[in-house]
PDB file of N, CA and C in Angstrom:
ATOM      1  N   ARG A 807      19.446-150.642  -0.120  1.00 61.00           N
ATOM      2  CA  ARG A 807      19.229-152.047  -0.345  1.00 61.00           C
ATOM      3  C   ARG A 807      19.257-152.812   0.965  1.00 61.00           C
ATOM      4  N   THR A 808      18.545-153.886   0.982  1.00 69.00           N
ATOM      5  CA  THR A 808      18.581-154.743   2.144  1.00 69.00           C
ATOM      6  C   THR A 808      19.806-155.648   2.082  1.00 69.00           C
ATOM      7  N   LEU A 809      20.280-156.035   3.229  1.00 69.00           N
ATOM      8  CA  LEU A 809      21.459-156.919   3.280  1.00 69.00           C
ATOM      9  C   LEU A 809      21.029-158.318   3.715  1.00 69.00           C
ATOM     10  N   GLU A 810      20.115-158.900   2.938  1.00 77.00           N
ATOM     11  CA  GLU A 810      19.668-160.242   3.248  1.00 77.00           C
ATOM     12  C   GLU A 810      20.427-161.215   2.343  1.00 77.00           C
ATOM     13  N   ASP A 811      20.353-162.481   2.677  1.00 81.00           N
ATOM     14  CA  ASP A 811      21.039-163.506   1.881  1.00 81.00           C
ATOM     15  C   ASP A 811      20.571-163.470   0.427  1.00 81.00           C
ATOM     16  N   GLN A 812      21.492-163.605  -0.486  1.00 78.00           N
ATOM     17  CA  GLN A 812      21.215-163.682  -1.911  1.00 78.00           C
ATOM     18  C   GLN A 812      21.808-164.958  -2.457  1.00 78.00           C
ATOM     19  N   GLN A 813      20.948-165.886  -2.877  1.00 84.00           N
ATOM     20  CA  GLN A 813      21.396-167.152  -3.412  1.00 84.00           C
ATOM     21  C   GLN A 813      22.316-167.865  -2.445  1.00 84.00           C
ATOM     22  N   GLY A 814      21.971-167.817  -1.159  1.00 84.00           N
ATOM     23  CA  GLY A 814      22.730-168.507  -0.155  1.00 84.00           C
ATOM     24  C   GLY A 814      23.986-167.788   0.324  1.00 84.00           C
ATOM     25  N   VAL A 815      24.224-166.581  -0.143  1.00 82.00           N
ATOM     26  CA  VAL A 815      25.411-165.831   0.209  1.00 82.00           C
ATOM     27  C   VAL A 815      24.992-164.654   1.096  1.00 82.00           C
ATOM     28  N   LYS A 816      25.635-164.528   2.250  1.00 84.00           N
ATOM     29  CA  LYS A 816      25.331-163.433   3.178  1.00 84.00           C
ATOM     30  C   LYS A 816      25.953-162.157   2.668  1.00 84.00           C
ATOM     31  N   GLN A 817      25.147-161.112   2.567  1.00 83.00           N
ATOM     32  CA  GLN A 817      25.651-159.813   2.185  1.00 83.00           C
ATOM     33  C   GLN A 817      26.118-159.068   3.420  1.00 83.00           C
ATOM     34  N   ILE A 818      27.151-158.244   3.261  1.00 86.00           N
ATOM     35  CA  ILE A 818      27.616-157.400   4.359  1.00 86.00           C
ATOM     36  C   ILE A 818      27.748-155.963   3.831  1.00 86.00           C
ATOM     37  N   SER A 819      27.842-155.035   4.732  1.00 88.00           N
ATOM     38  CA  SER A 819      27.952-153.632   4.341  1.00 88.00           C
ATOM     39  C   SER A 819      29.356-153.342   3.817  1.00 88.00           C
ATOM     40  N   VAL A 820      29.478-152.262   3.060  1.00 92.00           N
ATOM     41  CA  VAL A 820      30.773-151.814   2.585  1.00 92.00           C
ATOM     42  C   VAL A 820      31.669-151.528   3.757  1.00 92.00           C
ATOM     43  N   THR A 821      31.136-150.876   4.784  1.00 95.00           N
ATOM     44  CA  THR A 821      31.924-150.564   5.971  1.00 95.00           C
ATOM     45  C   THR A 821      32.524-151.821   6.605  1.00 95.00           C
ATOM     46  N   GLU A 822      31.709-152.865   6.729  1.00 95.00           N
ATOM     47  CA  GLU A 822      32.228-154.125   7.305  1.00 95.00           C
ATOM     48  C   GLU A 822      33.273-154.747   6.392  1.00 95.00           C
ATOM     49  N   ALA A 823      33.025-154.753   5.085  1.00 95.00           N
ATOM     50  CA  ALA A 823      33.985-155.326   4.129  1.00 95.00           C
ATOM     51  C   ALA A 823      35.334-154.598   4.184  1.00 95.00           C
ATOM     52  N   LEU A 824      35.297-153.291   4.330  1.00 97.00           N
ATOM     53  CA  LEU A 824      36.533-152.497   4.389  1.00 97.00           C
ATOM     54  C   LEU A 824      37.329-152.814   5.626  1.00 97.00           C
ATOM     55  N   SER A 825      36.677-153.165   6.717  1.00 97.00           N
ATOM     56  CA  SER A 825      37.376-153.318   8.000  1.00 97.00           C
ATOM     57  C   SER A 825      37.807-154.743   8.283  1.00 97.00           C
ATOM     58  N   ARG A 826      37.314-155.727   7.539  1.00 96.00           N
ATOM     59  CA  ARG A 826      37.593-157.123   7.860  1.00 96.00           C
ATOM     60  C   ARG A 826      38.933-157.560   7.259  1.00 96.00           C
ATOM     61  N   ASP A 827      39.739-158.216   8.106  1.00 96.00           N
ATOM     62  CA  ASP A 827      41.050-158.692   7.675  1.00 96.00           C
ATOM     63  C   ASP A 827      40.966-159.945   6.806  1.00 96.00           C
ATOM     64  N   ASP A 828      39.843-160.676   6.891  1.00 96.00           N
ATOM     65  CA  ASP A 828      39.704-161.893   6.112  1.00 96.00           C
ATOM     66  C   ASP A 828      39.135-161.665   4.721  1.00 96.00           C
ATOM     67  N   ILE A 829      38.911-160.425   4.361  1.00 96.00           N
ATOM     68  CA  ILE A 829      38.459-160.053   3.001  1.00 96.00           C
ATOM     69  C   ILE A 829      39.640-159.418   2.288  1.00 96.00           C
ATOM     70  N   HIS A 830      40.037-160.022   1.161  1.00 97.00           N
ATOM     71  CA  HIS A 830      41.219-159.546   0.442  1.00 97.00           C
ATOM     72  C   HIS A 830      40.896-158.947  -0.919  1.00 97.00           C
ATOM     73  N   VAL A 831      39.672-159.248  -1.430  1.00 97.00           N
ATOM     74  CA  VAL A 831      39.270-158.803  -2.769  1.00 97.00           C
ATOM     75  C   VAL A 831      37.843-158.285  -2.714  1.00 97.00           C
ATOM     76  N   ALA A 832      37.602-157.154  -3.393  1.00 96.00           N
ATOM     77  CA  ALA A 832      36.242-156.642  -3.507  1.00 96.00           C
ATOM     78  C   ALA A 832      35.807-156.744  -4.970  1.00 96.00           C
ATOM     79  N   PHE A 833      34.606-157.237  -5.172  1.00 94.00           N
ATOM     80  CA  PHE A 833      33.983-157.272  -6.478  1.00 94.00           C
ATOM     81  C   PHE A 833      32.924-156.156  -6.487  1.00 94.00           C
ATOM     82  N   ILE A 834      33.153-155.164  -7.335  1.00 94.00           N
ATOM     83  CA  ILE A 834      32.259-154.002  -7.387  1.00 94.00           C
ATOM     84  C   ILE A 834      31.253-154.193  -8.519  1.00 94.00           C
ATOM     85  N   CYS A 835      30.012-154.391  -8.131  1.00 89.00           N
ATOM     86  CA  CYS A 835      28.919-154.564  -9.088  1.00 89.00           C
ATOM     87  C   CYS A 835      27.747-153.712  -8.611  1.00 89.00           C
ATOM     88  N   THR A 836      27.913-152.430  -8.702  1.00 89.00           N
ATOM     89  CA  THR A 836      26.922-151.482  -8.209  1.00 89.00           C
ATOM     90  C   THR A 836      26.527-150.510  -9.314  1.00 89.00           C
ATOM     91  N   GLU A 837      25.815-149.487  -8.983  1.00 93.00           N
ATOM     92  CA  GLU A 837      25.484-148.458  -9.966  1.00 93.00           C
ATOM     93  C   GLU A 837      26.801-147.830 -10.452  1.00 93.00           C
ATOM     94  N   ASN A 838      26.849-147.566 -11.754  1.00 95.00           N
ATOM     95  CA  ASN A 838      28.093-147.029 -12.348  1.00 95.00           C
ATOM     96  C   ASN A 838      28.600-145.782 -11.649  1.00 95.00           C
ATOM     97  N   THR A 839      27.685-144.952 -11.159  1.00 95.00           N
ATOM     98  CA  THR A 839      28.096-143.685 -10.528  1.00 95.00           C
ATOM     99  C   THR A 839      28.813-143.896  -9.203  1.00 95.00           C
ATOM    100  N   SER A 840      28.717-145.079  -8.607  1.00 95.00           N
ATOM    101  CA  SER A 840      29.382-145.310  -7.321  1.00 95.00           C
ATOM    102  C   SER A 840      30.682-146.138  -7.441  1.00 95.00           C
ATOM    103  N   HIS A 841      31.006-146.581  -8.659  1.00 97.00           N
ATOM    104  CA  HIS A 841      32.192-147.421  -8.831  1.00 97.00           C
ATOM    105  C   HIS A 841      33.469-146.740  -8.330  1.00 97.00           C
ATOM    106  N   GLU A 842      33.680-145.513  -8.773  1.00 97.00           N
ATOM    107  CA  GLU A 842      34.936-144.818  -8.433  1.00 97.00           C
ATOM    108  C   GLU A 842      35.119-144.711  -6.914  1.00 97.00           C
ATOM    109  N   GLU A 843      34.097-144.319  -6.201  1.00 97.00           N
ATOM    110  CA  GLU A 843      34.163-144.149  -4.755  1.00 97.00           C
ATOM    111  C   GLU A 843      34.495-145.476  -4.072  1.00 97.00           C
ATOM    112  N   HIS A 844      33.803-146.555  -4.460  1.00 97.00           N
ATOM    113  CA  HIS A 844      34.043-147.851  -3.839  1.00 97.00           C
ATOM    114  C   HIS A 844      35.422-148.405  -4.168  1.00 97.00           C
ATOM    115  N   ILE A 845      35.846-148.259  -5.400  1.00 98.00           N
ATOM    116  CA  ILE A 845      37.192-148.732  -5.769  1.00 98.00           C
ATOM    117  C   ILE A 845      38.218-148.040  -4.911  1.00 98.00           C
ATOM    118  N   ARG A 846      38.118-146.719  -4.808  1.00 98.00           N
ATOM    119  CA  ARG A 846      39.096-145.947  -4.033  1.00 98.00           C
ATOM    120  C   ARG A 846      39.119-146.390  -2.583  1.00 98.00           C
ATOM    121  N   GLN A 847      37.953-146.597  -1.992  1.00 98.00           N
ATOM    122  CA  GLN A 847      37.884-147.026  -0.597  1.00 98.00           C
ATOM    123  C   GLN A 847      38.599-148.368  -0.380  1.00 98.00           C
ATOM    124  N   PHE A 848      38.356-149.320  -1.253  1.00 98.00           N
ATOM    125  CA  PHE A 848      38.982-150.609  -1.073  1.00 98.00           C
ATOM    126  C   PHE A 848      40.458-150.583  -1.330  1.00 98.00           C
ATOM    127  N   LEU A 849      40.895-149.837  -2.351  1.00 98.00           N
ATOM    128  CA  LEU A 849      42.350-149.729  -2.594  1.00 98.00           C
ATOM    129  C   LEU A 849      43.058-149.057  -1.413  1.00 98.00           C
ATOM    130  N   GLU A 850      42.434-148.037  -0.861  1.00 97.00           N
ATOM    131  CA  GLU A 850      43.053-147.308   0.246  1.00 97.00           C
ATOM    132  C   GLU A 850      43.326-148.203   1.452  1.00 97.00           C
ATOM    133  N   VAL A 851      42.480-149.188   1.694  1.00 98.00           N
ATOM    134  CA  VAL A 851      42.703-150.064   2.845  1.00 98.00           C
ATOM    135  C   VAL A 851      43.458-151.353   2.462  1.00 98.00           C
ATOM    136  N   GLY A 852      43.980-151.394   1.229  1.00 97.00           N
ATOM    137  CA  GLY A 852      44.855-152.488   0.833  1.00 97.00           C
ATOM    138  C   GLY A 852      44.152-153.759   0.353  1.00 97.00           C
ATOM    139  N   LYS A 853      43.077-153.583  -0.378  1.00 98.00           N
ATOM    140  CA  LYS A 853      42.351-154.749  -0.912  1.00 98.00           C
ATOM    141  C   LYS A 853      42.380-154.683  -2.446  1.00 98.00           C
ATOM    142  N   HIS A 854      42.491-155.866  -3.071  1.00 98.00           N
ATOM    143  CA  HIS A 854      42.397-155.952  -4.526  1.00 98.00           C
ATOM    144  C   HIS A 854      40.962-155.645  -4.939  1.00 98.00           C
ATOM    145  N   VAL A 855      40.788-155.197  -6.190  1.00 98.00           N
ATOM    146  CA  VAL A 855      39.452-154.829  -6.665  1.00 98.00           C
ATOM    147  C   VAL A 855      39.235-155.348  -8.097  1.00 98.00           C
ATOM    148  N   CYS A 856      38.065-155.956  -8.247  1.00 97.00           N
ATOM    149  CA  CYS A 856      37.562-156.350  -9.569  1.00 97.00           C
ATOM    150  C   CYS A 856      36.268-155.593  -9.768  1.00 97.00           C
ATOM    151  N   VAL A 857      36.137-154.854 -10.846  1.00 97.00           N
ATOM    152  CA  VAL A 857      34.972-154.009 -11.026  1.00 97.00           C
ATOM    153  C   VAL A 857      34.340-154.296 -12.392  1.00 97.00           C
ATOM    154  N   GLU A 858      33.006-154.243 -12.443  1.00 95.00           N
ATOM    155  CA  GLU A 858      32.300-154.414 -13.693  1.00 95.00           C
ATOM    156  C   GLU A 858      32.491-153.166 -14.546  1.00 95.00           C
ATOM    157  N   TYR A 859      32.195-153.293 -15.813  1.00 94.00           N
ATOM    158  CA  TYR A 859      32.285-152.172 -16.778  1.00 94.00           C
ATOM    159  C   TYR A 859      31.154-151.217 -16.539  1.00 94.00           C
ATOM    160  N   PRO A 860      31.359-149.926 -16.625  1.00 95.00           N
ATOM    161  CA  PRO A 860      32.633-149.212 -16.759  1.00 95.00           C
ATOM    162  C   PRO A 860      33.323-149.056 -15.401  1.00 95.00           C
ATOM    163  N   MET A 861      34.630-149.029 -15.406  1.00 95.00           N
ATOM    164  CA  MET A 861      35.373-148.824 -14.168  1.00 95.00           C
ATOM    165  C   MET A 861      34.980-147.496 -13.533  1.00 95.00           C
ATOM    166  N   THR A 862      35.044-146.457 -14.329  1.00 96.00           N
ATOM    167  CA  THR A 862      34.673-145.104 -13.863  1.00 96.00           C
ATOM    168  C   THR A 862      33.923-144.413 -14.984  1.00 96.00           C
ATOM    169  N   LEU A 863      33.473-143.220 -14.693  1.00 96.00           N
ATOM    170  CA  LEU A 863      32.757-142.441 -15.711  1.00 96.00           C
ATOM    171  C   LEU A 863      33.703-141.536 -16.508  1.00 96.00           C
ATOM    172  N   SER A 864      35.000-141.518 -16.144  1.00 97.00           N
ATOM    173  CA  SER A 864      35.930-140.687 -16.904  1.00 97.00           C
ATOM    174  C   SER A 864      37.301-141.371 -16.985  1.00 97.00           C
ATOM    175  N   TYR A 865      38.001-141.085 -18.048  1.00 97.00           N
ATOM    176  CA  TYR A 865      39.333-141.647 -18.263  1.00 97.00           C
ATOM    177  C   TYR A 865      40.281-141.184 -17.181  1.00 97.00           C
ATOM    178  N   THR A 866      40.214-139.913 -16.799  1.00 97.00           N
ATOM    179  CA  THR A 866      41.111-139.377 -15.789  1.00 97.00           C
ATOM    180  C   THR A 866      40.945-140.095 -14.460  1.00 97.00           C
ATOM    181  N   SER A 867      39.717-140.377 -14.070  1.00 97.00           N
ATOM    182  CA  SER A 867      39.465-141.090 -12.803  1.00 97.00           C
ATOM    183  C   SER A 867      40.025-142.492 -12.889  1.00 97.00           C
ATOM    184  N   ALA A 868      39.857-143.147 -14.020  1.00 97.00           N
ATOM    185  CA  ALA A 868      40.357-144.490 -14.189  1.00 97.00           C
ATOM    186  C   ALA A 868      41.883-144.540 -14.055  1.00 97.00           C
ATOM    187  N   VAL A 869      42.571-143.549 -14.650  1.00 97.00           N
ATOM    188  CA  VAL A 869      44.028-143.475 -14.563  1.00 97.00           C
ATOM    189  C   VAL A 869      44.440-143.213 -13.108  1.00 97.00           C
ATOM    190  N   ASP A 870      43.752-142.335 -12.421  1.00 98.00           N
ATOM    191  CA  ASP A 870      44.068-142.055 -11.011  1.00 98.00           C
ATOM    192  C   ASP A 870      43.934-143.314 -10.158  1.00 98.00           C
ATOM    193  N   LEU A 871      42.870-144.058 -10.384  1.00 98.00           N
ATOM    194  CA  LEU A 871      42.675-145.317  -9.610  1.00 98.00           C
ATOM    195  C   LEU A 871      43.716-146.348  -9.960  1.00 98.00           C
ATOM    196  N   TRP A 872      44.061-146.446 -11.246  1.00 97.00           N
ATOM    197  CA  TRP A 872      45.108-147.412 -11.675  1.00 97.00           C
ATOM    198  C   TRP A 872      46.424-147.054 -10.991  1.00 97.00           C
ATOM    199  N   ASN A 873      46.761-145.741 -10.947  1.00 98.00           N
ATOM    200  CA  ASN A 873      47.993-145.341 -10.268  1.00 98.00           C
ATOM    201  C   ASN A 873      47.948-145.622  -8.780  1.00 98.00           C
ATOM    202  N   LEU A 874      46.805-145.431  -8.148  1.00 98.00           N
ATOM    203  CA  LEU A 874      46.652-145.731  -6.743  1.00 98.00           C
ATOM    204  C   LEU A 874      46.868-147.232  -6.510  1.00 98.00           C
ATOM    205  N   ALA A 875      46.299-148.067  -7.333  1.00 98.00           N
ATOM    206  CA  ALA A 875      46.476-149.518  -7.217  1.00 98.00           C
ATOM    207  C   ALA A 875      47.952-149.865  -7.322  1.00 98.00           C
ATOM    208  N   GLN A 876      48.630-149.261  -8.270  1.00 98.00           N
ATOM    209  CA  GLN A 876      50.077-149.502  -8.439  1.00 98.00           C
ATOM    210  C   GLN A 876      50.844-149.116  -7.189  1.00 98.00           C
ATOM    211  N   GLN A 877      50.524-147.957  -6.615  1.00 97.00           N
ATOM    212  CA  GLN A 877      51.210-147.466  -5.398  1.00 97.00           C
ATOM    213  C   GLN A 877      50.984-148.432  -4.246  1.00 97.00           C
ATOM    214  N   LYS A 878      49.771-148.920  -4.108  1.00 97.00           N
ATOM    215  CA  LYS A 878      49.402-149.769  -2.997  1.00 97.00           C
ATOM    216  C   LYS A 878      49.828-151.228  -3.206  1.00 97.00           C
ATOM    217  N   GLY A 879      50.252-151.561  -4.437  1.00 97.00           N
ATOM    218  CA  GLY A 879      50.599-152.934  -4.747  1.00 97.00           C
ATOM    219  C   GLY A 879      49.392-153.881  -4.825  1.00 97.00           C
ATOM    220  N   GLU A 880      48.271-153.319  -5.251  1.00 97.00           N
ATOM    221  CA  GLU A 880      47.014-154.080  -5.336  1.00 97.00           C
ATOM    222  C   GLU A 880      46.634-154.259  -6.799  1.00 97.00           C
ATOM    223  N   PHE A 881      45.864-155.309  -7.063  1.00 97.00           N
ATOM    224  CA  PHE A 881      45.338-155.556  -8.406  1.00 97.00           C
ATOM    225  C   PHE A 881      44.074-154.770  -8.602  1.00 97.00           C
ATOM    226  N   LEU A 882      43.887-154.235  -9.801  1.00 97.00           N
ATOM    227  CA  LEU A 882      42.653-153.542 -10.169  1.00 97.00           C
ATOM    228  C   LEU A 882      42.319-154.021 -11.574  1.00 97.00           C
ATOM    229  N   SER A 883      41.186-154.649 -11.673  1.00 95.00           N
ATOM    230  CA  SER A 883      40.772-155.134 -13.003  1.00 95.00           C
ATOM    231  C   SER A 883      39.313-154.913 -13.187  1.00 95.00           C
TER     232      SER A 883
END
């Protein structure tokens, strides 16, 4: 995908979002198959995550991510 402005909002790469201190929450609205990977990346660096349905493609993965969020003290919804 291109990272051009969308409705007046500048898009940035996942890598940039993961590294920026002024970003505290990630909204995951991507292909369902990439949700788990992106959630895990953001939780690992200490950012809250809000993800569209479905959170993951399996119950086990969802539980693992929920536990990771709990460990890190981050919100996952």
